[in-house]
mmCIF file of C-alpha atoms in Angstrom:
data_model
loop_
_atom_site.group_PDB
_atom_site.id
_atom_site.type_symbol
_atom_site.label_atom_id
_atom_site.label_comp_id
_atom_site.label_asym_id
_atom_site.label_seq_id
_atom_site.Cartn_x
_atom_site.Cartn_y
_atom_site.Cartn_z
ATOM 1 C CA MET A 1 12.002 -1.780 -16.906
ATOM 2 C CA SER A 2 10.856 -2.252 -13.301
ATOM 3 C CA TYR A 3 7.761 -0.514 -12.007
ATOM 4 C CA VAL A 4 6.677 0.523 -8.485
ATOM 5 C CA ASP A 5 3.272 1.243 -6.986
ATOM 6 C CA GLY A 6 3.666 3.429 -3.893
ATOM 7 C CA PHE A 7 1.234 4.047 -1.043
ATOM 8 C CA VAL A 8 0.952 6.286 2.018
ATOM 9 C CA ALA A 9 -1.903 5.948 4.515
ATOM 10 C CA ALA A 10 -2.907 6.908 8.043
ATOM 11 C CA VAL A 11 -3.806 3.813 10.059
ATOM 12 C CA PRO A 12 -5.344 3.889 13.528
ATOM 13 C CA THR A 13 -2.474 2.916 15.810
ATOM 14 C CA ALA A 14 -4.771 0.496 17.631
ATOM 15 C CA ASN A 15 -5.242 -1.366 14.312
ATOM 16 C CA LYS A 16 -1.555 -2.195 13.780
ATOM 17 C CA GLU A 17 -2.032 -5.981 14.047
ATOM 18 C CA LYS A 18 -5.169 -5.845 11.873
ATOM 19 C CA TYR A 19 -3.192 -3.842 9.297
ATOM 20 C CA ILE A 20 -0.345 -6.359 9.315
ATOM 21 C CA LYS A 21 -2.808 -9.205 8.734
ATOM 22 C CA HIS A 22 -4.603 -7.220 6.000
ATOM 23 C CA ALA A 23 -1.302 -6.514 4.220
ATOM 24 C CA SER A 24 0.019 -10.056 4.677
ATOM 25 C CA ASP A 25 -3.158 -11.555 3.224
ATOM 26 C CA ALA A 26 -3.054 -9.116 0.305
ATOM 27 C CA ALA A 27 0.624 -9.895 -0.319
ATOM 28 C CA VAL A 28 -0.258 -13.499 -1.172
ATOM 29 C CA VAL A 29 -2.650 -12.308 -3.873
ATOM 30 C CA PHE A 30 -0.275 -9.701 -5.289
ATOM 31 C CA LYS A 31 2.629 -12.158 -5.442
ATOM 32 C CA GLU A 32 0.458 -14.702 -7.254
ATOM 33 C CA HIS A 33 -0.133 -12.044 -9.913
ATOM 34 C CA GLY A 34 3.482 -11.049 -10.477
ATOM 35 C CA VAL A 35 4.600 -8.676 -7.718
ATOM 36 C CA LEU A 36 8.253 -9.371 -7.003
ATOM 37 C CA GLN A 37 8.305 -7.652 -3.626
ATOM 38 C CA MET A 38 5.726 -6.029 -1.364
ATOM 39 C CA VAL A 39 6.996 -3.849 1.482
ATOM 40 C CA GLU A 40 4.826 -2.377 4.253
ATOM 41 C CA CYS A 41 6.439 0.061 6.702
ATOM 42 C CA TRP A 42 4.975 1.288 10.014
ATOM 43 C CA GLY A 43 6.064 4.854 10.753
ATOM 44 C CA ASP A 44 8.183 5.475 13.843
ATOM 45 C CA ASP A 45 10.077 8.634 12.855
ATOM 46 C CA VAL A 46 7.664 10.596 10.669
ATOM 47 C CA PRO A 47 7.841 14.277 11.620
ATOM 48 C CA GLU A 48 5.062 16.796 11.185
ATOM 49 C CA GLY A 49 5.985 19.381 8.600
ATOM 50 C CA GLU A 50 5.354 23.092 8.406
ATOM 51 C CA VAL A 51 4.647 23.185 4.676
ATOM 52 C CA THR A 52 4.199 19.515 3.784
ATOM 53 C CA SER A 53 4.806 16.086 5.292
ATOM 54 C CA PHE A 54 3.550 12.526 5.224
ATOM 55 C CA PRO A 55 1.233 13.162 8.206
ATOM 56 C CA MET A 56 -0.195 16.278 6.553
ATOM 57 C CA ALA A 57 -0.640 14.508 3.219
ATOM 58 C CA VAL A 58 -2.860 11.801 4.717
ATOM 59 C CA LYS A 59 -4.467 14.037 7.364
ATOM 60 C CA CYS A 60 -3.020 11.835 10.091
ATOM 61 C CA LYS A 61 -4.858 12.133 13.407
ATOM 62 C CA PRO A 62 -3.137 11.937 16.825
ATOM 63 C CA ASP A 63 -4.269 8.324 17.304
ATOM 64 C CA GLU A 64 -3.017 7.219 13.867
ATOM 65 C CA THR A 65 0.325 6.149 12.425
ATOM 66 C CA VAL A 66 1.626 6.815 8.912
ATOM 67 C CA VAL A 67 2.215 3.713 6.796
ATOM 68 C CA PHE A 68 4.477 3.783 3.740
ATOM 69 C CA ALA A 69 4.345 0.862 1.311
ATOM 70 C CA TRP A 70 5.328 -0.177 -2.153
ATOM 71 C CA LEU A 71 4.879 -2.988 -4.648
ATOM 72 C CA PHE A 72 7.819 -3.821 -6.885
ATOM 73 C CA TRP A 73 6.789 -5.166 -10.295
ATOM 74 C CA PRO A 74 9.003 -6.548 -13.083
ATOM 75 C CA SER A 75 7.406 -4.046 -15.503
ATOM 76 C CA LYS A 76 4.469 -1.702 -15.978
ATOM 77 C CA GLU A 77 3.040 -4.141 -18.507
ATOM 78 C CA VAL A 78 2.926 -6.964 -15.935
ATOM 79 C CA ARG A 79 1.320 -4.596 -13.433
ATOM 80 C CA ASP A 80 -1.273 -3.319 -15.911
ATOM 81 C CA GLN A 81 -2.258 -6.871 -16.908
ATOM 82 C CA ALA A 82 -2.425 -8.089 -13.299
ATOM 83 C CA MET A 83 -4.294 -5.219 -11.638
ATOM 84 C CA PRO A 84 -7.787 -5.987 -13.023
ATOM 85 C CA ARG A 85 -7.429 -9.631 -11.900
ATOM 86 C CA ILE A 86 -6.164 -8.559 -8.480
ATOM 87 C CA MET A 87 -9.043 -6.142 -7.969
ATOM 88 C CA GLU A 88 -11.516 -8.926 -8.843
ATOM 89 C CA ASP A 89 -9.883 -11.489 -6.543
ATOM 90 C CA PRO A 90 -12.445 -12.459 -3.866
ATOM 91 C CA ARG A 91 -9.686 -12.666 -1.231
ATOM 92 C CA LEU A 92 -9.386 -8.877 -1.426
ATOM 93 C CA HIS A 93 -13.116 -8.206 -1.154
ATOM 94 C CA PRO A 94 -13.873 -5.887 1.796
ATOM 95 C CA ASP A 95 -16.089 -8.551 3.383
ATOM 96 C CA VAL A 96 -13.136 -10.967 3.414
ATOM 97 C CA ASN A 97 -10.182 -8.612 3.936
ATOM 98 C CA PRO A 98 -11.497 -5.238 5.193
ATOM 99 C CA MET A 99 -9.181 -2.233 5.163
ATOM 100 C CA PRO A 100 -8.443 -1.315 8.792
ATOM 101 C CA PHE A 101 -8.050 2.360 7.877
ATOM 102 C CA ASP A 102 -9.808 5.163 6.005
ATOM 103 C CA GLY A 103 -9.195 4.365 2.345
ATOM 104 C CA LYS A 104 -10.326 7.862 1.334
ATOM 105 C CA ARG A 105 -7.053 9.220 2.766
ATOM 106 C CA LEU A 106 -4.861 6.652 1.019
ATOM 107 C CA ILE A 107 -2.390 8.207 -1.408
ATOM 108 C CA TYR A 108 -1.087 5.984 -4.189
ATOM 109 C CA GLY A 109 0.591 6.166 -7.547
ATOM 110 C CA GLY A 110 2.613 4.215 -10.101
ATOM 111 C CA PHE A 111 6.230 5.055 -10.811
ATOM 112 C CA SER A 112 8.792 4.097 -13.438
ATOM 113 C CA VAL A 113 12.146 3.237 -11.892
ATOM 114 C CA VAL A 114 14.833 5.656 -13.106
ATOM 115 C CA VAL A 115 17.654 4.804 -10.645
ATOM 116 C CA ASP A 116 18.172 1.454 -8.939
ATOM 117 C CA ALA A 117 21.507 1.530 -7.134
#
């Protein structure tokens, strides 16, 4: 069964091109380790909520943009086997590919696919 890792982050709007390069470089590594698809989305219609919202969840500041991303894996098993190797890959080391956003406000999680229509 397919598996998805999902991410939401607040990225300084001025760092959009840096973020795209960061994600593109990371995509090469993830695909080498079994990711079938990596999608990175730059928010352009992400409303503030009154109770909850993407901006509230990541404590998005006025000069930041919400990013929504996901990795599509063939299975949780493939993902679980690949993740330790991915995290050790020197191409993802912060000195080589620094995160152009505050990683402390990154929200992520793994999800089993229950509907794929």
